[in-house]
GROMACS .gro file of C-alpha atoms in nm:
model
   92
    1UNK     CA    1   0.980   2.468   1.963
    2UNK     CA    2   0.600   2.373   1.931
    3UNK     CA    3   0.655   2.096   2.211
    4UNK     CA    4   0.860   2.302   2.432
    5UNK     CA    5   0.613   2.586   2.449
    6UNK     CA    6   0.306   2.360   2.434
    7UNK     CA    7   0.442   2.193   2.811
    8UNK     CA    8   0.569   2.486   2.949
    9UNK     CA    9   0.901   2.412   2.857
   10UNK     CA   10   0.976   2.182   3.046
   11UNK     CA   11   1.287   1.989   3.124
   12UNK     CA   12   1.364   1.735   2.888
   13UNK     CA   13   1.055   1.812   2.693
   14UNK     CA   14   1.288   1.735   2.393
   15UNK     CA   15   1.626   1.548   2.385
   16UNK     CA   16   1.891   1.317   2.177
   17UNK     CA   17   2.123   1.038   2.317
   18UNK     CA   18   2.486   1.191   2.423
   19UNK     CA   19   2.570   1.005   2.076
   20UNK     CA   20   2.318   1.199   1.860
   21UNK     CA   21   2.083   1.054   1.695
   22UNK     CA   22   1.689   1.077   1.686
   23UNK     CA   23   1.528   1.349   1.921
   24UNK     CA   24   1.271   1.219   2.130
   25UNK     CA   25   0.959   1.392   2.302
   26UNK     CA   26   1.018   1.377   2.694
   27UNK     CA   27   1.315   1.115   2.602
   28UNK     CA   28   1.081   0.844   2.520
   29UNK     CA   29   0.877   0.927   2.200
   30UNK     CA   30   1.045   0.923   1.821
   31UNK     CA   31   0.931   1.271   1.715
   32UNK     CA   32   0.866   1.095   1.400
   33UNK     CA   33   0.585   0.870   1.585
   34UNK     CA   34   0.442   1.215   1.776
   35UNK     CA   35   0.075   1.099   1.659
   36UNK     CA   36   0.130   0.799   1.960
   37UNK     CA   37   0.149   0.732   2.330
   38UNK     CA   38  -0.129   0.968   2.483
   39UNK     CA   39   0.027   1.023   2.831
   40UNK     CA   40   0.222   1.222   2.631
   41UNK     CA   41  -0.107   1.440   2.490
   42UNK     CA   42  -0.328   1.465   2.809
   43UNK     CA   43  -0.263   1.507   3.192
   44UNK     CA   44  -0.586   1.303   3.261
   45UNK     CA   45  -0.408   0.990   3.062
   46UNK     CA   46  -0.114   1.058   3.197
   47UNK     CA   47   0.169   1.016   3.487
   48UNK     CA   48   0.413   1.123   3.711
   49UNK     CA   49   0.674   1.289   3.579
   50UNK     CA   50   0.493   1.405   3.241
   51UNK     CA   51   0.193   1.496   3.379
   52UNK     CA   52   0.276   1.783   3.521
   53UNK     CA   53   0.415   1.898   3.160
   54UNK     CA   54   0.145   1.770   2.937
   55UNK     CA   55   0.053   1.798   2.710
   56UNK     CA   56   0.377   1.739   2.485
   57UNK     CA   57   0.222   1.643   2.140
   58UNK     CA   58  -0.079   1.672   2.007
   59UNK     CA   59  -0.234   1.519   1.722
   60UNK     CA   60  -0.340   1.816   1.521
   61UNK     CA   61  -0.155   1.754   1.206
   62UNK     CA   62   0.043   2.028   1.029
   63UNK     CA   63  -0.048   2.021   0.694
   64UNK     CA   64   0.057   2.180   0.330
   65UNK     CA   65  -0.014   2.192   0.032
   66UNK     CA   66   0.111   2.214  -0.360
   67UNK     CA   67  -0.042   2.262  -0.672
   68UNK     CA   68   0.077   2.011  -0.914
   69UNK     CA   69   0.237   2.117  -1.197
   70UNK     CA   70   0.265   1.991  -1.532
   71UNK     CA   71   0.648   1.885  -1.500
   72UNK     CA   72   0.593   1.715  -1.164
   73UNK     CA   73   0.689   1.340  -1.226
   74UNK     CA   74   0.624   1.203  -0.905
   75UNK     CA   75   0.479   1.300  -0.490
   76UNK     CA   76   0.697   1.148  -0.225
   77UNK     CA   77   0.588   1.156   0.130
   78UNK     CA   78   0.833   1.060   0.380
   79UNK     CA   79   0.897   1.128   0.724
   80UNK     CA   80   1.250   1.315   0.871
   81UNK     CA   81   1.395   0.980   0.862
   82UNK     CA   82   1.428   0.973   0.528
   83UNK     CA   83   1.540   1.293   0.479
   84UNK     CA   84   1.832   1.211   0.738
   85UNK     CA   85   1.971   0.924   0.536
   86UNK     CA   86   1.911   1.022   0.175
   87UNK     CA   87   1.823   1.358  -0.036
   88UNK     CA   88   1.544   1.465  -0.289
   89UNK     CA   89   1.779   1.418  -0.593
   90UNK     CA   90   1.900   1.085  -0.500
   91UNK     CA   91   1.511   0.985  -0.428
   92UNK     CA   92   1.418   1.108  -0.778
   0.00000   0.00000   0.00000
């Protein structure tokens, strides 16, 4: 919802493949990879037909942040495409 309303919502501003899979900023960029391809972040690096829509992604990250606690064994950072394939119990 951050990319739609950060271009205006425009078309396409996020899709899939008719078979699923990955969702992609303006059909091109793997949402994963969002810290990429700056046509995508700036109309002045950009072109026709994103241009008129950017920018899509920015590279602001969102961050978080936990205390450790005394139990905690281990810190995993992964990206989505982990989490698609595999859960935090089996990754423990």
């Amino acid at each position: 919802s951050l990319v739609r309303a950060r271009c205006g919502y425009a078309p396409r501003a996020i899709t899939s493949s008719t078979s699923g899979g990955i969702q992609r900023v303006a059909g091109s960029l793997a949402i994963t990879r969002a810290l990429g391809d700056a046509y995508l972040k700036t109309p002045k690096l950009s072109f026709s037909p994103y241009k008129q829509h950017a920018p899509y992604i920015t590279a602001l990250p969102e961050v978080s942040s936990r205390v450790l606690q005394g139990g905690d064994r281990m810190l995993v950072l992964a990206s989505d495409g982990v989490w698609e394939r595999v859960t935090g119990d089996k990754i423990a």
